[in-house]
Tab-separated table of C-alpha atoms in Angstrom:
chain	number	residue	atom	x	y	z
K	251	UNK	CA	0.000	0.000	0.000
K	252	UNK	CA	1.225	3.122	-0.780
K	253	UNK	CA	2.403	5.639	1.961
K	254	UNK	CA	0.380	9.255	1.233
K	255	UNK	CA	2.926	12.281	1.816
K	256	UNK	CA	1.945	15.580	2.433
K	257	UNK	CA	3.732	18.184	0.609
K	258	UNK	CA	4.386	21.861	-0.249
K	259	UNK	CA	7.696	22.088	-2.256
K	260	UNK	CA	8.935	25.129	-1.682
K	261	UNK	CA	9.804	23.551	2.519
K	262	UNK	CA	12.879	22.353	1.938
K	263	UNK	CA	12.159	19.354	3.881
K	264	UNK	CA	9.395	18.157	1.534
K	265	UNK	CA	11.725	18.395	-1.029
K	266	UNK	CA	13.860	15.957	1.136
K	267	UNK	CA	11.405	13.550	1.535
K	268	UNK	CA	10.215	13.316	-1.945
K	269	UNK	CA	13.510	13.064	-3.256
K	270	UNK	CA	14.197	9.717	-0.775
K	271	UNK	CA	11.041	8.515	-2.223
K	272	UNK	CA	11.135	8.856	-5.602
K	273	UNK	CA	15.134	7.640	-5.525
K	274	UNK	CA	13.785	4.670	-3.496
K	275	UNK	CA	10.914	4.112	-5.471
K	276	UNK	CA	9.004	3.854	-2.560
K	277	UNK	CA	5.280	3.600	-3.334
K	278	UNK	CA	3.646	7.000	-2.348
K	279	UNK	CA	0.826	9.364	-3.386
K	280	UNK	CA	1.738	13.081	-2.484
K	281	UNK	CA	-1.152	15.219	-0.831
K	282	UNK	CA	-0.299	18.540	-2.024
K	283	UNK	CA	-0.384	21.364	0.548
K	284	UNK	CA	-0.024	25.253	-0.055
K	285	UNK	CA	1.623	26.853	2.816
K	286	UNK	CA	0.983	30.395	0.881
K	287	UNK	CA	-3.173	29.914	0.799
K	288	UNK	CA	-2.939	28.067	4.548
K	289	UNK	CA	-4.294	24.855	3.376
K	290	UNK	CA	-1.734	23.456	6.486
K	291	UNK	CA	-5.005	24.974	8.580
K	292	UNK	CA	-7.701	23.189	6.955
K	293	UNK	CA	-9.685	20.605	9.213
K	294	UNK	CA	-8.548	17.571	7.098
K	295	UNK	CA	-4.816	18.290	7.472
K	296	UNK	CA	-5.523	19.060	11.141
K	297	UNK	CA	-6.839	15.045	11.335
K	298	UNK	CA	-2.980	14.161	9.589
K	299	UNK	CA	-0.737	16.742	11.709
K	300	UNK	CA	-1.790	18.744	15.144
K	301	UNK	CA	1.588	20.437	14.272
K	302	UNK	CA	0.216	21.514	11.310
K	303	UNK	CA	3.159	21.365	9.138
K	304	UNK	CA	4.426	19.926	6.038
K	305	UNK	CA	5.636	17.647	5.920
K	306	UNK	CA	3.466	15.026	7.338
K	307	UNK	CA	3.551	10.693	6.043
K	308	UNK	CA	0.262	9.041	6.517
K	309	UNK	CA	0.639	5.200	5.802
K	310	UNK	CA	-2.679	3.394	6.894
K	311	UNK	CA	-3.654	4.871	9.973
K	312	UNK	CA	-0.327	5.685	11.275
K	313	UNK	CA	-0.121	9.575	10.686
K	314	UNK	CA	4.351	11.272	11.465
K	315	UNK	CA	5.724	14.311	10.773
K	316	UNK	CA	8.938	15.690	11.048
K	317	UNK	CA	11.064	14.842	8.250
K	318	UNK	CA	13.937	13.244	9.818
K	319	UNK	CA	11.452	10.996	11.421
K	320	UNK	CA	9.492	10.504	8.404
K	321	UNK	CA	12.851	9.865	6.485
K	322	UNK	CA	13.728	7.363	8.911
K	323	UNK	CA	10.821	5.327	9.058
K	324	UNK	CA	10.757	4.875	5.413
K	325	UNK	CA	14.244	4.098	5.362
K	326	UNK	CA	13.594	1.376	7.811
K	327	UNK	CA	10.284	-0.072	6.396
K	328	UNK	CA	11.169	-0.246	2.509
K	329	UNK	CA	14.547	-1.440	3.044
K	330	UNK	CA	16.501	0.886	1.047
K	331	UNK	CA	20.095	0.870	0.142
K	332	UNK	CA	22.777	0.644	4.049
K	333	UNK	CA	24.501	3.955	2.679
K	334	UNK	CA	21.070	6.211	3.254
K	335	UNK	CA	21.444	5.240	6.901
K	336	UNK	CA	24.051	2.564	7.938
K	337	UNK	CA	24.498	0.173	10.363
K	338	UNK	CA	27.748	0.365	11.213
K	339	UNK	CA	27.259	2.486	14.269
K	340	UNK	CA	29.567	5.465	14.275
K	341	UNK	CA	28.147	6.265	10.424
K	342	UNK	CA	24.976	6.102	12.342
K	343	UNK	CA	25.940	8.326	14.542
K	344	UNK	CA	27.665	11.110	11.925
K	345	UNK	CA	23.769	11.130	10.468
K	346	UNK	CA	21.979	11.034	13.689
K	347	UNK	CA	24.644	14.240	14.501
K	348	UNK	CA	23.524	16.449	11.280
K	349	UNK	CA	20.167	15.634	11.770
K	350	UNK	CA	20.142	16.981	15.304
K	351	UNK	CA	22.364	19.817	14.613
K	352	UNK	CA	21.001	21.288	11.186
K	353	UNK	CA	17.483	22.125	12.629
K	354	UNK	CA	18.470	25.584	14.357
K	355	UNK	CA	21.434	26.437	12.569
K	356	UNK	CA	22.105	25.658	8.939
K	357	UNK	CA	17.773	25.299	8.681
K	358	UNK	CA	17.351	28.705	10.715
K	359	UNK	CA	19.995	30.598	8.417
K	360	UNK	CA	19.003	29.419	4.909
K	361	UNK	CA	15.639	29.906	5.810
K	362	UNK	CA	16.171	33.333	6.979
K	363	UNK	CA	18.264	34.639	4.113
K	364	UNK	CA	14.856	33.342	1.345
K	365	UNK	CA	12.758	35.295	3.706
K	366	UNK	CA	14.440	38.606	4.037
K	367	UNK	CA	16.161	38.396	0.482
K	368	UNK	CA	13.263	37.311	-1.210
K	369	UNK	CA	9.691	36.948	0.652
K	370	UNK	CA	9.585	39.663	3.291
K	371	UNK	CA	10.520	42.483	0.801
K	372	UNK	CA	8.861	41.262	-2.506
K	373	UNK	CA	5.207	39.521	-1.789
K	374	UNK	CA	5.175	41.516	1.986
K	375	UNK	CA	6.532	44.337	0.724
K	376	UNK	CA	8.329	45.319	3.772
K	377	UNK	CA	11.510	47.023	3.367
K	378	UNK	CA	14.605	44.838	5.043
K	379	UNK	CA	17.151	46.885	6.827
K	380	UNK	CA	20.079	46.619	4.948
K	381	UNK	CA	22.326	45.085	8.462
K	382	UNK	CA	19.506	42.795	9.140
K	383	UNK	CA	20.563	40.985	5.728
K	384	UNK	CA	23.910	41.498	6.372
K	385	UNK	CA	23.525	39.725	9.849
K	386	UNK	CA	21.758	37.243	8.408
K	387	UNK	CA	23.882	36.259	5.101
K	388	UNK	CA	27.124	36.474	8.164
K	389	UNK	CA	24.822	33.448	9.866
K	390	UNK	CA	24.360	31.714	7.074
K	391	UNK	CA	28.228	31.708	6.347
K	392	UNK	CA	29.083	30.319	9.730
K	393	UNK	CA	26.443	27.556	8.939
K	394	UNK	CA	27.877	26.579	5.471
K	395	UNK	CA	31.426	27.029	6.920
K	396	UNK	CA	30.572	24.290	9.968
K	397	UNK	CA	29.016	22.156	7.425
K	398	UNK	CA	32.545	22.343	5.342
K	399	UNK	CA	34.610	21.988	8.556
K	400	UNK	CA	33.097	19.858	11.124
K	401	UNK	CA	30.684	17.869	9.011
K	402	UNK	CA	32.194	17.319	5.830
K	403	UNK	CA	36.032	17.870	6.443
K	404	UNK	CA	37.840	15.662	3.873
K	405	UNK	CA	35.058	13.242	3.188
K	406	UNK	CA	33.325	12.817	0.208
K	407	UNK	CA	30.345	13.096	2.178
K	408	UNK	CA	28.875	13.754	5.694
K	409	UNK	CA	29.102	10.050	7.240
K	410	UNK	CA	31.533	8.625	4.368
K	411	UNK	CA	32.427	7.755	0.844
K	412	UNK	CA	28.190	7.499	0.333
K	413	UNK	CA	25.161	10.053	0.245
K	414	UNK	CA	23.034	9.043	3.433
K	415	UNK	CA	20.153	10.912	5.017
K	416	UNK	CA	22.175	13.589	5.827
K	417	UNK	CA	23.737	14.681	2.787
K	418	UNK	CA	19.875	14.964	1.825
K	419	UNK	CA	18.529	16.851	4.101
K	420	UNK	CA	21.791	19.201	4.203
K	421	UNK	CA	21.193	19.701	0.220
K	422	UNK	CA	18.008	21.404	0.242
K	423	UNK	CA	18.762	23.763	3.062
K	424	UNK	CA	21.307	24.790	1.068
K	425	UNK	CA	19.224	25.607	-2.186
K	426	UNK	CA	16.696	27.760	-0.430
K	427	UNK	CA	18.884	30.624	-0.672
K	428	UNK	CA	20.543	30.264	-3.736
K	429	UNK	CA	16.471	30.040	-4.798
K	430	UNK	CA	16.502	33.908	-3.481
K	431	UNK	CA	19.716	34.689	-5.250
K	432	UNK	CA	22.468	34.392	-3.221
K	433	UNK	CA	25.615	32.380	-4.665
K	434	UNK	CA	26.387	30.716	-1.947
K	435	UNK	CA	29.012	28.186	-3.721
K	436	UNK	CA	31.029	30.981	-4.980
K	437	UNK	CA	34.721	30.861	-3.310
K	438	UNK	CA	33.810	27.697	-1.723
K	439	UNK	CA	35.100	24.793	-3.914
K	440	UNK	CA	34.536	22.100	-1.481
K	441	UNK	CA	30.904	22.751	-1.026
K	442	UNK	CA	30.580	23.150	-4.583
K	443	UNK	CA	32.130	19.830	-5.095
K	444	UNK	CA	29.940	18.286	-2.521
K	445	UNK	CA	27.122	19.647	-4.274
K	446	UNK	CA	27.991	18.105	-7.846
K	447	UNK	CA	28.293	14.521	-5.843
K	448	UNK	CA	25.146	14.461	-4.211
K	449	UNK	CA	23.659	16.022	-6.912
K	450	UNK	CA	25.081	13.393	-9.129
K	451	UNK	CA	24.118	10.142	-6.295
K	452	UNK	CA	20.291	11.624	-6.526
K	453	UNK	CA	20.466	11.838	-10.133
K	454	UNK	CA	20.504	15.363	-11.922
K	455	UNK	CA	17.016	15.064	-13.705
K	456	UNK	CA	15.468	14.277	-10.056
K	457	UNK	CA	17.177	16.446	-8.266
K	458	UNK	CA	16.277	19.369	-10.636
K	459	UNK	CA	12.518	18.082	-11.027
K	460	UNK	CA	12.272	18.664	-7.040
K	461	UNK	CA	14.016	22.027	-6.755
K	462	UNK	CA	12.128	23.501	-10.157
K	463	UNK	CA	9.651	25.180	-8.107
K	464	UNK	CA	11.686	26.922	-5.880
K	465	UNK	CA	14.112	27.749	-7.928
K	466	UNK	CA	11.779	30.018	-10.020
K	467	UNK	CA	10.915	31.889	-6.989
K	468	UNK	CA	12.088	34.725	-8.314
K	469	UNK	CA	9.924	34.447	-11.362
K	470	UNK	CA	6.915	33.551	-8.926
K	471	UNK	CA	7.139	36.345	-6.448
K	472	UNK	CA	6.330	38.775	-9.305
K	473	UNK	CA	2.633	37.278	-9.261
K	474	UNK	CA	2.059	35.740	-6.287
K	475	UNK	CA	-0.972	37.462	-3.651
K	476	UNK	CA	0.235	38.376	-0.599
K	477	UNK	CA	-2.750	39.218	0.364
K	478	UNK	CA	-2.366	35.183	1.234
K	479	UNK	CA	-0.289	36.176	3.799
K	480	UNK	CA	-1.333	38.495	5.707
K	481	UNK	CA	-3.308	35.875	8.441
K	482	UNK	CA	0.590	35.232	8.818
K	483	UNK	CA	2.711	38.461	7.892
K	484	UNK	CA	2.644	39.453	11.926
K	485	UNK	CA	4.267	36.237	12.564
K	486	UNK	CA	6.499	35.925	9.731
K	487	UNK	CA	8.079	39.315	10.529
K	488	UNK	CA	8.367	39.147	14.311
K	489	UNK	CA	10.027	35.476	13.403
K	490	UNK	CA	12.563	36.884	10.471
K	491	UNK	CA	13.117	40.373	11.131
């Protein structure tokens, strides 16, 4: 039977989790969810996710979100290839360690630069201090530098000579802001080269498929109503700015 996923692609970690399961070909029907018209608050994706955020796996009537969880348990039930998540156990543990690290730092400061870069000042139309984007593009840079130093150092990837979980979810953190323009592989040849593996593991026409969406976001923004936002724009500013 196949597992439904609930899914808005411009979250990076939807774009995670489809990725794993198309790669996988896990059996899966995606339940698209727009985060801009605050279909996440509708009563039937209340019944799938009390959180209320994308994404959410329902498989039968076992409902998870969180996609390190959700990545997880798919990993686990369908088997897939040792290298997403090994079992040798300090491999393990190099995943487990990105996955419980990238959440408020790497997560936080991607996110933050597509917001004030992009979002905030273009469908809010709130003007961004220019040393509030400073600040946050400096945050960003000590994210992207930890991931060089302490995760990657001289591997090919995060736990090894494979792509795991983690290079995954590290991936499309790292496209969100290059989706608001912001090179952020420029003078940084080992993160660029990291990039072209993964890339290459996941397979270019998949990866590309995933991040076509929010990679035109600076197309989209020119039409988008945000209007649609403003049940959120108090929220999204005291958050970002």
């Amino acid at each position: 039977m196949a597992v439904e996923l609930y899914l808005d692609l411009l979250s990076q970690p939807c774009r995670s989790v489809l990725i794993f399961a198309k790669k996988n070909n896990i059996p899966h029907e995606v339940r698209n969810i727009s985060l801009m018209d605050g279909e996440q608050y509708g009563d039937h994706f209340g019944k799938i996710s009390l959180i209320r955020k994308v994404p959410a796996l329902r498989d039968g009537d076992f409902c998870l979100t969180e996609s390190p969880a959700i990545l997880l348990y798919l990993a686990q039930k369908f088997q897939t290839p040792e290298h997403w998540y090994p079992a040798d156990l300090q491999q393990r543990a190099r995943i487990d360690e990105y996955l419980s690290w990238q959440h408020c730092a790497i997560r936080l400061h991607g996110s933050k630069v597509f917001w004030l870069k992009l979002m905030i000042p273009e469908v809010l139309h709130v003007e961004v201090p220019k040393e509030k984007m400073e600040a946050a593009v400096e945050e960003l840079s000590g994210s992207l530098k930890l991931l060089e130093e302490k995760f990657l150092q001289d591997r090919p990837f995060i736990a090894g000579g494979h792509i795991s979980l983690a290079d995954l979810v590290a991936i499309v953190e790292v496209m969100q802001p290059v989706a608001a323009g912001l090179d952020v592989f420029g003078g940084r040849p080992k993160l660029n080269a990291w990039r072209d593996r993964v890339q290459a593991a996941i397979g270019k026409e998949l990866f590309d498929e995933v991040h076509q969406n929010i990679l035109g976001s600076q197309e989209r923004v020119k039409v988008m109503d945000g209007s649609k936002l403003e049940f959120s724009k108090a929220k999204i500013l005291n958050f970002f700015m």
